Coordinates of C-alpha atoms and ligand atoms in Angstrom, one line a residue:
X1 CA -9.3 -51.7 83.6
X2 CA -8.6 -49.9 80.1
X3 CA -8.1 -46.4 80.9
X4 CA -8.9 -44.8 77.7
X5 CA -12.3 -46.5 76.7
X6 CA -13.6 -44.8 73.7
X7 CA -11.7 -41.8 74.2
X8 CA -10.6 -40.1 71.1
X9 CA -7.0 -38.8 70.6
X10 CA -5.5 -37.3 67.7
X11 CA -1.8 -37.9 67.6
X12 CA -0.2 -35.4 65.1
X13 CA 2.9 -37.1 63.1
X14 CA 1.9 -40.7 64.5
X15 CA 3.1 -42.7 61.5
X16 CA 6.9 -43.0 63.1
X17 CA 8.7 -42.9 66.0
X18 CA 7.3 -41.5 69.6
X19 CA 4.1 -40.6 68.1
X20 CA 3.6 -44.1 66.6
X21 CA 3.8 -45.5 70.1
X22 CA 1.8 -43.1 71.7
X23 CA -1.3 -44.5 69.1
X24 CA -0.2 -48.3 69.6
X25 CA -0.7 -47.6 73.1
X26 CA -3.6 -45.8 73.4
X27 CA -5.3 -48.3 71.2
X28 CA -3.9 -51.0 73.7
X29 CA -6.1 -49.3 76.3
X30 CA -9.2 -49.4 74.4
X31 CA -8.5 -45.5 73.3
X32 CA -9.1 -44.5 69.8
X33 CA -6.0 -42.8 68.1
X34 CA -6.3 -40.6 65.1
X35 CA -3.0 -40.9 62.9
X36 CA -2.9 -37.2 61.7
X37 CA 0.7 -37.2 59.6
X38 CA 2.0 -35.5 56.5
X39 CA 2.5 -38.8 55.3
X40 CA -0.1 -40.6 54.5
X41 CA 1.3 -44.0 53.4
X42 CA 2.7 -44.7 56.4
X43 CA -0.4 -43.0 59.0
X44 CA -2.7 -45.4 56.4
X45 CA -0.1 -48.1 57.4
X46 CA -0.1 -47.7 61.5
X47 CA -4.1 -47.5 61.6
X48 CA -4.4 -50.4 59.7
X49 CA -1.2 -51.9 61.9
X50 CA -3.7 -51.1 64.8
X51 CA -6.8 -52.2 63.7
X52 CA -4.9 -56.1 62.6
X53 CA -4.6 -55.9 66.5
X54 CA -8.4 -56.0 66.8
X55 CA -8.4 -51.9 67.8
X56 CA -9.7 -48.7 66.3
X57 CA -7.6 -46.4 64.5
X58 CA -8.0 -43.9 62.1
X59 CA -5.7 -42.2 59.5
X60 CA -5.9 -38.7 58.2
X61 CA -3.3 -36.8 55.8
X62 CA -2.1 -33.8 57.7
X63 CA 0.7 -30.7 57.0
X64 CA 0.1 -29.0 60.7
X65 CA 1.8 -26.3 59.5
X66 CA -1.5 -25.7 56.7
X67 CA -4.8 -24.4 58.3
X68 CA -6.6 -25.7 56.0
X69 CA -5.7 -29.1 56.4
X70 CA -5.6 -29.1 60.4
X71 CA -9.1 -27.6 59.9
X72 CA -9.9 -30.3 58.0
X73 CA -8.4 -33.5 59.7
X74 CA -10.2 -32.3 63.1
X75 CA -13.3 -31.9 61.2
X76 CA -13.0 -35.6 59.5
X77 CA -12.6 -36.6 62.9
X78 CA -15.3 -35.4 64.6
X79 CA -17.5 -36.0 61.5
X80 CA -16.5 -39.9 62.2
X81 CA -16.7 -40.2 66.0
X82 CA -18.5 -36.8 67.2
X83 CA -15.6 -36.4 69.6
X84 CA -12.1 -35.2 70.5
X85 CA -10.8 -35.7 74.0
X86 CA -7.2 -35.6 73.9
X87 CA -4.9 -34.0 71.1
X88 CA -1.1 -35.1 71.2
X89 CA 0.9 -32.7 69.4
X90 CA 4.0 -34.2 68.6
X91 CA 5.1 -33.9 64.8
X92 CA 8.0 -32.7 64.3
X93 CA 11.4 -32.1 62.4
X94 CA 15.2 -30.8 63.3
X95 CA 17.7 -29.2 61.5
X96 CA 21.2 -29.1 62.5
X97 CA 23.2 -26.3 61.4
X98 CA 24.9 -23.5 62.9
X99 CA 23.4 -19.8 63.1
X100 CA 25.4 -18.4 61.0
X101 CA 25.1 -21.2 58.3
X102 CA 21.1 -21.2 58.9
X103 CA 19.2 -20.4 55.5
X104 CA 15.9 -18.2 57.0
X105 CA 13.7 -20.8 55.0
X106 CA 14.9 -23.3 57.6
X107 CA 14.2 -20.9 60.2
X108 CA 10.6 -20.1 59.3
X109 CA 10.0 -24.1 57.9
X110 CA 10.8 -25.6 61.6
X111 CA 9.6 -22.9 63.9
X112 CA 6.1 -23.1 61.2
X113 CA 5.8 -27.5 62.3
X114 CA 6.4 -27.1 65.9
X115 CA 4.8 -23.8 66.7
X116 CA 2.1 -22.7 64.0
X117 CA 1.4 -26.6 64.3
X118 CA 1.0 -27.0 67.8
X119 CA -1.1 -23.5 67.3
X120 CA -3.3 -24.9 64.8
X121 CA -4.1 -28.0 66.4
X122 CA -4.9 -26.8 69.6
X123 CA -7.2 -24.3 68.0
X124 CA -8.6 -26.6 66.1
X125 CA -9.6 -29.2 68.9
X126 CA -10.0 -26.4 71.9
X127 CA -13.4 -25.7 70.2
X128 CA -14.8 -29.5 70.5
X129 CA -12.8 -29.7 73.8
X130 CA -14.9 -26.7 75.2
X131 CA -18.2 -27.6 74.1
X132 CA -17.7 -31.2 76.0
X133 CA -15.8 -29.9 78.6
X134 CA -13.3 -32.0 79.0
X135 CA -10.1 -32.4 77.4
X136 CA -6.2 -33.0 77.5
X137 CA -3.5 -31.6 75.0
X138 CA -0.3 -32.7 75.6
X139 CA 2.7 -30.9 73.6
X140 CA 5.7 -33.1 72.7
X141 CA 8.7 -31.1 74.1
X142 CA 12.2 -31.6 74.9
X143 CA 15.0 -31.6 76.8
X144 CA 15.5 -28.6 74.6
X145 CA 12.8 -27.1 75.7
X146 CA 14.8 -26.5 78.8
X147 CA 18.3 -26.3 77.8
X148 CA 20.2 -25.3 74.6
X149 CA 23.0 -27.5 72.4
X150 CA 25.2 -26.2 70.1
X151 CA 23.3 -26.5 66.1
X152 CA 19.9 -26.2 67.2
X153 CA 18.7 -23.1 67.3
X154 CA 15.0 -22.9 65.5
X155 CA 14.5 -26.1 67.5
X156 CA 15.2 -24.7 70.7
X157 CA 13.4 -22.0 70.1
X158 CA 10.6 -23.8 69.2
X159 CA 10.6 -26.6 72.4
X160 CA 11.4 -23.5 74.5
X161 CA 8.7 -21.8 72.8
X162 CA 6.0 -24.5 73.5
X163 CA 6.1 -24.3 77.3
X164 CA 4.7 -20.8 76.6
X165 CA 1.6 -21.8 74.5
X166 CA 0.8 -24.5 77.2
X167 CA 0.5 -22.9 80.0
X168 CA -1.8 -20.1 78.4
X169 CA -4.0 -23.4 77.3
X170 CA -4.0 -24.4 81.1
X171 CA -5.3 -21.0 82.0
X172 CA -7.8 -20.6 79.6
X173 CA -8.8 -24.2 79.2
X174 CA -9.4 -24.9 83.1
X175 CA -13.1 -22.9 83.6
X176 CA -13.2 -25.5 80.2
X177 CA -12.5 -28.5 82.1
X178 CA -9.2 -28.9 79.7
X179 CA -5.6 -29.5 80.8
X180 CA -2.4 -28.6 78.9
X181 CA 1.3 -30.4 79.5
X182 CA 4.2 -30.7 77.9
X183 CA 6.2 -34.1 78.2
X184 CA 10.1 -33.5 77.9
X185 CA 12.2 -36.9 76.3
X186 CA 16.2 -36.6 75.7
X187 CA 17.5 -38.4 73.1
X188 CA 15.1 -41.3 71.5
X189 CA 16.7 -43.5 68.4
X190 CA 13.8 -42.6 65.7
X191 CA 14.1 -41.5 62.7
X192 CA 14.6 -37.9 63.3
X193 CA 17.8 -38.8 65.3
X194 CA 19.5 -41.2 62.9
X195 CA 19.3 -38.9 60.5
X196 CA 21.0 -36.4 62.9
X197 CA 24.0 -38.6 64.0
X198 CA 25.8 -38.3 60.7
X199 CA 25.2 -34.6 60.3
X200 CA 26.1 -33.4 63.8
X201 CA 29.6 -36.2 63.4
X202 CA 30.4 -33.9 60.2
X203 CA 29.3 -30.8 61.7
X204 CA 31.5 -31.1 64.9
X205 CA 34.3 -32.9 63.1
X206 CA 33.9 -36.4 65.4
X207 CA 33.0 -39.8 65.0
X208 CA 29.4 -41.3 64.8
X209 CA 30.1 -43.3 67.9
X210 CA 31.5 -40.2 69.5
X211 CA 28.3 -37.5 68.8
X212 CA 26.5 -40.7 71.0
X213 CA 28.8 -41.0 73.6
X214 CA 30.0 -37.6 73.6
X215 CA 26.8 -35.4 72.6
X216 CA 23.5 -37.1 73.0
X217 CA 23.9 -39.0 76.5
X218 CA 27.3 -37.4 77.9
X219 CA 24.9 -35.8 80.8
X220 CA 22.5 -39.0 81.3
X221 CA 22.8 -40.7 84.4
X222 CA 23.7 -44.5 82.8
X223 CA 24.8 -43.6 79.2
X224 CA 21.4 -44.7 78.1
X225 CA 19.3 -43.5 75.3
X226 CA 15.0 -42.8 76.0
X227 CA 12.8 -45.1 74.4
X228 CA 9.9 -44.8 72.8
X229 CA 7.8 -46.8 75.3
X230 CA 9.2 -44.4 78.3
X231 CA 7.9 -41.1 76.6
X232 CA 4.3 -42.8 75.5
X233 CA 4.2 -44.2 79.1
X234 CA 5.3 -40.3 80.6
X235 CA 2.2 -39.1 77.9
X236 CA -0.3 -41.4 78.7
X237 CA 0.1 -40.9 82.5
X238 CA -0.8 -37.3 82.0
X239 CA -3.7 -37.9 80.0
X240 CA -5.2 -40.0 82.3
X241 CA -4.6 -37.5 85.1
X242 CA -7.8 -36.3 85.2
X243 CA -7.4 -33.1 87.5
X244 CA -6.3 -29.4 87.1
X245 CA -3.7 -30.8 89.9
X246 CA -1.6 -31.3 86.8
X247 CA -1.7 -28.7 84.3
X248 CA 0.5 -26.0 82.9
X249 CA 3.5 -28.3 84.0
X250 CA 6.2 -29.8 81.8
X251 CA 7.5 -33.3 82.5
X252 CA 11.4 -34.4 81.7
X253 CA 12.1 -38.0 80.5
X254 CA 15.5 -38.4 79.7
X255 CA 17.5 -40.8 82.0
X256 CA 18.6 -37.7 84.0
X257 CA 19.7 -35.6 81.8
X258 CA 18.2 -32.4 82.7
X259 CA 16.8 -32.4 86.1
X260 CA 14.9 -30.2 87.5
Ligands
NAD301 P1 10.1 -39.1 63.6 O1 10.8 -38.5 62.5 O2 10.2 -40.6 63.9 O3 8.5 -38.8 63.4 C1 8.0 -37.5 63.1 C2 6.7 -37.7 62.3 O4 6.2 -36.4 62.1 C3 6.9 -38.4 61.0 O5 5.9 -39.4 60.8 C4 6.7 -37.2 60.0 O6 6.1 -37.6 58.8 C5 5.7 -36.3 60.8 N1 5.7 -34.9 60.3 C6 6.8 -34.2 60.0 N2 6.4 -33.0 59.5 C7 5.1 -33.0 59.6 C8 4.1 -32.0 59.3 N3 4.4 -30.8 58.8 N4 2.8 -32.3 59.5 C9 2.4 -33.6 60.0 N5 3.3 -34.5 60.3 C10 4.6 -34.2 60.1 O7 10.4 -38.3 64.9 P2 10.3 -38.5 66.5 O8 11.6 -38.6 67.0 O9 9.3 -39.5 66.8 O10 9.8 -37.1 66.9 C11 8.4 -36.8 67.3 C12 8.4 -35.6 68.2 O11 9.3 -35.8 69.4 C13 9.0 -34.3 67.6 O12 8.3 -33.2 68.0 C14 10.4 -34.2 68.2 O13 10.9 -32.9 68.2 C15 10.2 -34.8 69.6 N6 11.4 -35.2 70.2 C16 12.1 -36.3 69.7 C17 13.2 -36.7 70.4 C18 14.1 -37.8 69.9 O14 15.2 -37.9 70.4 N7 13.7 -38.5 68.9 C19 13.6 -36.1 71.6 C20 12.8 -35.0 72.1 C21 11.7 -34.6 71.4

């Protein structure tokens, strides 16, 4: 049995990675993602990818760090399908420098995708959600939401920061029928990690291999990295929880590298 029938989801920043499989996979269970990236090439490029596979799917261009255009992709999307049940907010960026290297435009450019994003959207959808009443936001954390590396700082900040705005979205949502959860991956190989591997080797002065080895799964319990299909799997369970028995929580995929 699908579990997602006609349900809508946007997916913010679905054209790659984790939030690429999160839409193939909703769409697998009948579901109907909404690609909502900054780049629309490539969300044009995953709907139709999803629609060849006899699915719905639906792209929109998206900067979820503009109001106006967050305003503007919900509105398309409710404009088309008159509803929004679940909104996955998951784009994202990193930036690997030092504090005290850390130009404050970087500061403000990362902490303004995950955070004024993740503020925007849930705004933005909260209002549909309400007047249905039902709905489930899921924010895409970390491992760094919980625990800090060295080079990270606005992104810690901001996956630290996100476990804040969800659980005030499980309070306020529940007389709304709405849940709020934050799903927690360690290191996945997407693009926004091969493009860190080089910069963290120079950075700390190691070897490629070693930033793997030495950096991203010293802590794991097998050395392995997180795949995409384990954090859709982790996101998809929790939207189809469909109790206030699970909200306000925050759940860690990453081959035991934090536990909690
Ligand atoms: P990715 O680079 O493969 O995909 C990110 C997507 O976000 C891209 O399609 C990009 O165009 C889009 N995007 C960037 N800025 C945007 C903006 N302002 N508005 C709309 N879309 C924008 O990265 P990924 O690894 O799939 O990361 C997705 C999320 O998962 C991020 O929030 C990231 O922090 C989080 N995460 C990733 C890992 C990992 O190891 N890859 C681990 C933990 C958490």
């Amino acid at each position: 049995m699908p579990r997602f029938s006609d349900k809508v989801a946007i997916v913010t920043g679905a054209a790659s990675g984790i939030g690429k499989e999160i839409a193939l996979r909703f769409a697998a269970e009948d579901g109907v993602p909404v690609i909502a990236d900054l780049n629309f090439d490539a969300a044009d490029a995953t709907a139709r990818e999803i629609r060849s596979q006899g699915r719905e799917a639906f792209a929109v261009a998206m900067n979820v760090a503009d109001e106006t255009a967050v305003e503007r992709g919900v509105a398309d999307t409710m404009a088309k399908y008159g509803r929004i049940d679940v909104l996955v907010s998951n784009a994202g960026i990193q930036i690997v420098k030092p504090i005290v290297d850390l130009p404050f435009a970087d500061w403000k450019r990362l902490l303004a995708i995950h955070l004024d994003g993740a503020f925007l959207t849930t705004r933005a959808c909260l209002k549909h959600m309400y007047k249905a009443k039902s709905g489930s936001v899921i924010y895409m954390g970390s491992v760094h939401s919980k625990e800090a590396s060295l080079l990270k700082a606005p992104y810690v900040t901001a996956k630290h920061g996100l476990l804040g705005l969800c659980r005030v979205v499980a309070k306020e949502g529940a007389q709304h029928n709405v849940r709020a959860n934050v799903v927690c991956p360690g290191f996945v190989r997407t693009p926004l990690v091969d493009k860190q591997i080089p910069e963290q080797a120079e950075e700390l002065g190691i070897s490629e291999e070693d930033v793997i080895k030495h950096v991203m799964l010293k802590d794991t319990v097998d050395g392995e990295f997180t795949t995409t299909a384990d954090v859709a799997a982790a996101v998809l369970f929790l939207v189809g929880f469909e109790t206030n028995a699970l909200t306000g929580q925050s759940l860690v995929v990453s081959h035991g590298w934090f536990m909690e």
